[in-house]
mmCIF file of C-alpha atoms and ligand atoms in Angstrom:
data_model
loop_
_atom_site.group_PDB
_atom_site.id
_atom_site.type_symbol
_atom_site.label_atom_id
_atom_site.label_comp_id
_atom_site.label_asym_id
_atom_site.label_seq_id
_atom_site.Cartn_x
_atom_site.Cartn_y
_atom_site.Cartn_z
ATOM 1 C CA MET A 1 0.100 0.179 0.548
ATOM 2 C CA LEU A 2 1.177 3.312 -0.997
ATOM 3 C CA SER A 3 1.288 6.005 1.809
ATOM 4 C CA ASN A 4 -1.640 7.965 0.026
ATOM 5 C CA GLY A 5 -4.261 4.820 0.326
ATOM 6 C CA ARG A 6 -3.987 3.985 -2.686
ATOM 7 C CA HIS A 7 -1.969 0.125 -4.302
ATOM 8 C CA SER A 8 -0.376 -0.563 -7.402
ATOM 9 C CA LEU A 9 -3.504 -1.471 -8.475
ATOM 10 C CA SER A 10 -5.014 1.978 -8.415
ATOM 11 C CA PRO A 11 -4.154 2.376 -12.286
ATOM 12 C CA VAL A 12 -6.158 -0.582 -13.129
ATOM 13 C CA TYR A 13 -9.822 0.390 -11.632
ATOM 14 C CA PRO A 14 -10.111 3.084 -14.249
ATOM 15 C CA LEU A 15 -9.895 1.455 -16.989
ATOM 16 C CA ILE A 16 -11.837 -1.477 -15.588
ATOM 17 C CA ALA A 17 -14.923 1.361 -14.832
ATOM 18 C CA GLN A 18 -13.996 2.498 -18.787
ATOM 19 C CA GLN A 19 -14.562 -1.245 -20.396
ATOM 20 C CA ILE A 20 -17.441 -1.778 -17.918
ATOM 21 C CA VAL A 21 -19.243 1.976 -20.054
ATOM 22 C CA ASP A 22 -17.980 0.996 -23.351
ATOM 23 C CA ASP A 23 -18.962 -2.579 -23.245
ATOM 24 C CA TYR A 24 -23.128 -2.085 -21.525
ATOM 25 C CA GLN A 25 -23.161 1.678 -22.005
ATOM 26 C CA VAL A 26 -25.563 1.558 -18.570
ATOM 27 C CA THR A 27 -24.733 5.391 -17.000
ATOM 28 C CA CYS A 28 -27.486 5.836 -15.124
ATOM 29 C CA GLY A 29 -30.040 3.836 -12.578
ATOM 30 C CA THR A 30 -28.371 1.249 -9.492
ATOM 31 C CA CYS A 31 -24.815 -0.008 -9.853
ATOM 32 C CA ILE A 32 -24.070 -2.462 -6.689
ATOM 33 C CA ASP A 33 -20.263 -2.764 -6.577
ATOM 34 C CA ILE A 34 -20.261 -5.693 -4.542
ATOM 35 C CA GLY A 35 -17.372 -7.135 -2.763
ATOM 36 C CA THR A 36 -16.140 -3.198 -2.303
ATOM 37 C CA GLY A 37 -13.236 -3.054 -0.431
ATOM 38 C CA PRO A 38 -11.879 0.894 -0.035
ATOM 39 C CA GLY A 39 -14.265 1.382 -2.960
ATOM 40 C CA HIS A 40 -12.232 1.295 -6.308
ATOM 41 C CA ILE A 41 -14.510 0.426 -9.005
ATOM 42 C CA GLY A 42 -17.618 2.087 -7.394
ATOM 43 C CA ILE A 43 -15.737 5.551 -7.361
ATOM 44 C CA GLU A 44 -14.479 4.888 -10.441
ATOM 45 C CA LEU A 45 -17.832 4.281 -12.450
ATOM 46 C CA ALA A 46 -19.349 7.195 -9.995
ATOM 47 C CA LYS A 47 -16.848 9.568 -12.203
ATOM 48 C CA ILE A 48 -17.628 8.529 -15.716
ATOM 49 C CA THR A 49 -21.606 8.200 -15.188
ATOM 50 C CA ASP A 50 -24.692 9.504 -13.245
ATOM 51 C CA LEU A 51 -25.223 5.976 -10.764
ATOM 52 C CA THR A 52 -26.369 5.488 -8.103
ATOM 53 C CA ILE A 53 -23.956 3.532 -6.364
ATOM 54 C CA TYR A 54 -24.211 1.304 -3.197
ATOM 55 C CA PHE A 55 -20.859 0.108 -2.051
ATOM 56 C CA VAL A 56 -21.443 -3.565 -0.787
ATOM 57 C CA ASP A 57 -18.904 -4.736 1.726
ATOM 58 C CA LEU A 58 -18.324 -7.375 4.511
ATOM 59 C CA LYS A 59 -16.550 -5.569 6.818
ATOM 60 C CA PRO A 60 -17.861 -1.789 8.523
ATOM 61 C CA GLU A 61 -13.935 -1.099 8.451
ATOM 62 C CA ALA A 62 -13.847 -1.755 4.597
ATOM 63 C CA LEU A 63 -16.580 0.592 4.312
ATOM 64 C CA SER A 64 -15.643 3.305 6.396
ATOM 65 C CA LYS A 65 -12.455 3.737 3.880
ATOM 66 C CA ALA A 66 -14.824 3.490 0.889
ATOM 67 C CA LYS A 67 -16.693 6.374 2.311
ATOM 68 C CA HIS A 68 -13.618 8.539 3.000
ATOM 69 C CA ARG A 69 -13.076 7.872 -0.122
ATOM 70 C CA VAL A 70 -16.187 8.843 -2.153
ATOM 71 C CA ALA A 71 -16.727 11.812 0.530
ATOM 72 C CA GLU A 72 -12.646 13.008 -0.928
ATOM 73 C CA CYS A 73 -13.539 13.196 -5.084
ATOM 74 C CA GLY A 74 -16.128 15.498 -4.597
ATOM 75 C CA LEU A 75 -18.300 13.520 -6.402
ATOM 76 C CA ASN A 76 -22.509 14.400 -7.601
ATOM 77 C CA ASN A 77 -23.788 9.995 -7.822
ATOM 78 C CA ALA A 78 -25.879 9.397 -4.427
ATOM 79 C CA ALA A 79 -23.554 7.067 -2.327
ATOM 80 C CA HIS A 80 -24.887 4.414 0.141
ATOM 81 C CA PHE A 81 -22.465 2.163 1.645
ATOM 82 C CA VAL A 82 -24.379 -1.378 3.530
ATOM 83 C CA GLU A 83 -22.993 -3.846 4.884
ATOM 84 C CA ALA A 84 -24.224 -7.199 3.849
ATOM 85 C CA ASP A 85 -23.291 -10.620 2.495
ATOM 86 C CA VAL A 86 -23.351 -11.155 -1.138
ATOM 87 C CA CYS A 87 -25.391 -14.419 0.187
ATOM 88 C CA GLN A 88 -28.149 -12.356 1.582
ATOM 89 C CA LEU A 89 -28.301 -9.249 -0.442
ATOM 90 C CA PRO A 90 -30.961 -6.919 1.455
ATOM 91 C CA PHE A 91 -32.087 -5.722 -1.947
ATOM 92 C CA CYS A 92 -35.402 -6.505 -3.433
ATOM 93 C CA GLU A 93 -35.914 -8.474 -6.833
ATOM 94 C CA HIS A 94 -34.864 -6.499 -9.676
ATOM 95 C CA PHE A 95 -33.442 -3.487 -8.070
ATOM 96 C CA ALA A 96 -30.133 -2.925 -10.179
ATOM 97 C CA ASP A 97 -29.129 -1.892 -13.415
ATOM 98 C CA LEU A 98 -25.426 -2.534 -12.956
ATOM 99 C CA VAL A 99 -24.176 -4.932 -10.280
ATOM 100 C CA VAL A 100 -19.868 -5.111 -9.761
ATOM 101 C CA SER A 101 -17.671 -6.834 -8.568
ATOM 102 C CA ARG A 102 -13.694 -6.994 -8.653
ATOM 103 C CA GLY A 103 -11.605 -9.212 -6.836
ATOM 104 C CA SER A 104 -13.704 -10.383 -4.279
ATOM 105 C CA LEU A 105 -16.109 -13.921 -5.695
ATOM 106 C CA TRP A 106 -12.911 -15.658 -4.207
ATOM 107 C CA PHE A 107 -13.398 -14.880 -0.665
ATOM 108 C CA TRP A 108 -17.047 -15.331 -0.864
ATOM 109 C CA HIS A 109 -18.137 -18.775 1.489
ATOM 110 C CA ASP A 110 -20.575 -19.747 -0.656
ATOM 111 C CA GLN A 111 -19.911 -18.570 -4.687
ATOM 112 C CA VAL A 112 -23.283 -20.486 -5.655
ATOM 113 C CA LYS A 113 -25.305 -18.769 -3.520
ATOM 114 C CA GLY A 114 -23.567 -15.402 -4.138
ATOM 115 C CA LEU A 115 -23.836 -15.618 -7.791
ATOM 116 C CA GLN A 116 -27.679 -16.227 -7.581
ATOM 117 C CA GLU A 117 -28.237 -13.655 -5.328
ATOM 118 C CA ILE A 118 -26.681 -10.944 -7.771
ATOM 119 C CA HIS A 119 -28.952 -12.496 -10.770
ATOM 120 C CA ARG A 120 -32.543 -12.054 -8.504
ATOM 121 C CA ILE A 121 -31.884 -8.298 -7.840
ATOM 122 C CA LEU A 122 -31.055 -7.975 -11.393
ATOM 123 C CA LYS A 123 -34.045 -6.064 -13.140
ATOM 124 C CA PRO A 124 -34.622 -7.225 -16.852
ATOM 125 C CA GLY A 125 -32.167 -6.388 -19.197
ATOM 126 C CA ALA A 126 -29.906 -5.155 -16.260
ATOM 127 C CA ILE A 127 -26.008 -6.966 -16.220
ATOM 128 C CA ALA A 128 -23.521 -8.144 -13.548
ATOM 129 C CA PHE A 129 -19.614 -7.788 -14.419
ATOM 130 C CA VAL A 130 -17.719 -10.204 -11.464
ATOM 131 C CA GLY A 131 -14.691 -11.936 -11.355
ATOM 132 C CA GLY A 132 -11.035 -10.997 -10.987
ATOM 133 C CA GLY A 133 -8.231 -9.644 -13.150
ATOM 134 C CA LEU A 134 -6.681 -6.218 -14.772
ATOM 135 C CA GLY A 135 -9.660 -5.923 -17.085
ATOM 136 C CA ARG A 136 -9.280 -5.479 -21.232
ATOM 137 C CA TYR A 137 -7.777 -2.098 -21.636
ATOM 138 C CA THR A 138 -4.286 -2.443 -18.813
ATOM 139 C CA PRO A 139 -1.559 -2.282 -21.531
ATOM 140 C CA ALA A 140 0.622 -5.139 -22.031
ATOM 141 C CA SER A 141 3.391 -3.482 -20.032
ATOM 142 C CA MET A 142 1.498 -3.128 -16.718
ATOM 143 C CA ARG A 143 0.162 -6.308 -17.647
ATOM 144 C CA LYS A 144 3.868 -7.880 -17.261
ATOM 145 C CA ARG A 145 4.781 -5.662 -14.203
ATOM 146 C CA LEU A 146 1.125 -6.075 -12.743
ATOM 147 C CA LYS A 147 0.949 -10.220 -13.137
ATOM 148 C CA GLY A 148 0.869 -11.749 -10.022
ATOM 149 C CA LEU A 149 -0.067 -9.309 -7.921
ATOM 150 C CA GLY A 150 -3.278 -9.693 -7.731
ATOM 151 C CA ARG A 151 -2.843 -12.827 -6.396
ATOM 152 C CA LYS A 152 -0.726 -11.705 -3.997
ATOM 153 C CA MET A 153 -2.933 -9.866 -2.137
ATOM 154 C CA MET A 154 -5.083 -12.321 -2.260
ATOM 155 C CA GLU A 155 -3.292 -14.220 -0.151
ATOM 156 C CA LYS A 156 -2.984 -12.076 2.199
ATOM 157 C CA HIS A 157 -6.480 -11.172 2.808
ATOM 158 C CA GLY A 158 -6.924 -15.056 3.498
ATOM 159 C CA GLY A 159 -5.771 -17.551 0.814
ATOM 160 C CA ALA A 160 -8.417 -17.628 -0.951
ATOM 161 C CA LYS A 161 -8.220 -19.173 -4.766
ATOM 162 C CA PHE A 162 -8.586 -18.042 -7.694
ATOM 163 C CA LEU A 163 -11.067 -19.473 -10.085
ATOM 164 C CA LYS A 164 -10.164 -18.999 -13.649
ATOM 165 C CA GLY A 165 -10.403 -20.177 -16.681
ATOM 166 C CA ALA A 166 -13.028 -24.203 -17.333
ATOM 167 C CA GLU A 167 -12.905 -24.072 -13.122
ATOM 168 C CA LEU A 168 -15.075 -20.780 -13.858
ATOM 169 C CA GLY A 169 -17.086 -22.247 -16.247
ATOM 170 C CA GLN A 170 -17.562 -24.862 -13.655
ATOM 171 C CA LEU A 171 -19.247 -22.866 -11.060
ATOM 172 C CA LEU A 172 -21.409 -20.631 -14.043
ATOM 173 C CA GLY A 173 -22.155 -24.141 -14.078
ATOM 174 C CA GLU A 174 -23.405 -25.340 -10.401
ATOM 175 C CA THR A 175 -25.171 -22.025 -10.282
ATOM 176 C CA GLY A 176 -28.075 -23.211 -13.319
ATOM 177 C CA LEU A 177 -27.876 -19.601 -14.057
ATOM 178 C CA ASN A 178 -29.198 -19.314 -17.691
ATOM 179 C CA GLY A 179 -27.695 -15.837 -19.849
ATOM 180 C CA CYS A 180 -24.630 -15.538 -18.517
ATOM 181 C CA ARG A 181 -21.041 -16.885 -20.042
ATOM 182 C CA LEU A 182 -16.479 -15.991 -19.086
ATOM 183 C CA VAL A 183 -15.473 -13.695 -20.169
ATOM 184 C CA THR A 184 -11.082 -12.952 -20.558
ATOM 185 C CA ASP A 185 -9.227 -9.718 -20.375
ATOM 186 C CA VAL A 186 -6.567 -11.325 -22.760
ATOM 187 C CA ASN A 187 -7.429 -13.734 -25.916
ATOM 188 C CA ASP A 188 -5.745 -16.827 -24.884
ATOM 189 C CA GLN A 189 -6.225 -16.619 -21.862
ATOM 190 C CA PRO A 190 -8.242 -18.059 -19.687
ATOM 191 C CA ALA A 191 -11.784 -16.371 -18.426
ATOM 192 C CA THR A 192 -11.303 -14.214 -14.679
ATOM 193 C CA TRP A 193 -15.179 -12.688 -15.297
ATOM 194 C CA ILE A 194 -18.717 -14.348 -15.121
ATOM 195 C CA GLU A 195 -20.724 -11.585 -17.233
ATOM 196 C CA MET A 196 -24.766 -11.896 -16.761
ATOM 197 C CA HIS A 197 -27.767 -10.684 -19.121
ATOM 198 C CA LYS A 198 -30.650 -10.882 -17.655
ATOM 199 C CA SER A 199 -33.571 -11.677 -19.160
HETATM 200 C C1 SAM B 1 -9.495 -8.127 -2.569
HETATM 201 S S1 SAM B 1 -10.953 -6.711 -1.677
HETATM 202 C C2 SAM B 1 -11.629 -6.479 -3.749
HETATM 203 C C3 SAM B 1 -11.764 -4.871 -3.149
HETATM 204 C C4 SAM B 1 -11.250 -4.154 -4.139
HETATM 205 N N1 SAM B 1 -13.611 -5.389 -4.359
HETATM 206 C C5 SAM B 1 -10.894 -4.647 -5.119
HETATM 207 O O1 SAM B 1 -10.956 -4.603 -6.126
HETATM 208 O O2 SAM B 1 -10.172 -3.720 -4.946
HETATM 209 C C6 SAM B 1 -12.583 -7.953 -1.618
HETATM 210 C C7 SAM B 1 -13.100 -8.042 -0.979
HETATM 211 O O3 SAM B 1 -13.924 -8.402 -0.751
HETATM 212 C C8 SAM B 1 -14.905 -8.630 0.779
HETATM 213 N N2 SAM B 1 -15.979 -9.274 1.042
HETATM 214 C C9 SAM B 1 -15.685 -10.838 0.781
HETATM 215 N N3 SAM B 1 -16.474 -11.854 1.057
HETATM 216 C C10 SAM B 1 -17.388 -11.489 1.374
HETATM 217 C C11 SAM B 1 -18.958 -11.388 1.490
HETATM 218 N N4 SAM B 1 -19.163 -13.087 1.774
HETATM 219 N N5 SAM B 1 -19.700 -10.085 0.922
HETATM 220 C C12 SAM B 1 -19.205 -9.416 0.616
HETATM 221 N N6 SAM B 1 -18.122 -8.842 0.896
HETATM 222 C C13 SAM B 1 -16.879 -9.835 0.391
HETATM 223 C C14 SAM B 1 -13.969 -8.474 1.430
HETATM 224 O O4 SAM B 1 -14.518 -7.585 3.236
HETATM 225 C C15 SAM B 1 -13.253 -7.667 0.858
HETATM 226 O O5 SAM B 1 -13.086 -6.204 0.709
#
């Protein structure tokens, strides 16, 4: 962690947020960032959209950091901070226009239930983008420098297993959800993201 609260992955969050906006074109309505930690993805989405952002995490200390960082950024978006487990989200069905979750899936105690919960709260036609990695827009040179860093940070946060490729596909299959596909950051590399389209 750098002294200003940022860390070496900081440059990738705006790139992932831009990718999400470019791919799904959701710029207003309700967005939920699950396992937000200090709020990275939600904040970067807020900077380039009019989305109302719900920052969700199991840990109150993560939400305090997210709240502090949101205040520092001077955003105009509505922001809510919700302490909750992805397996029991306090939102009604058809609540969200967009759900994002980066670097959190690997820590969920019941990943199948968590993914089903996310699907439950999506509005018809809404999108979820869940998984991990550096996103498609991260340049190769930065990708090379940061490769493996996410995994090291995960080990630091409790040694969770980073599912990718076939293992991620198997997890998705176990959810029984339709309208989902795996997404890769780099062609020819295993997928590290799950994209859900609710019909
Ligand atoms: C490695 S951090 C990722 C933070 C941020 N999304 C990022 O990309 O930097 C994982 C976060 O997921 C949260 N988390 C773990 N299990 C969770 C669960 N079951 N429900 C909600 N959040 C969870 C942790 O508290 C932690 O803040």
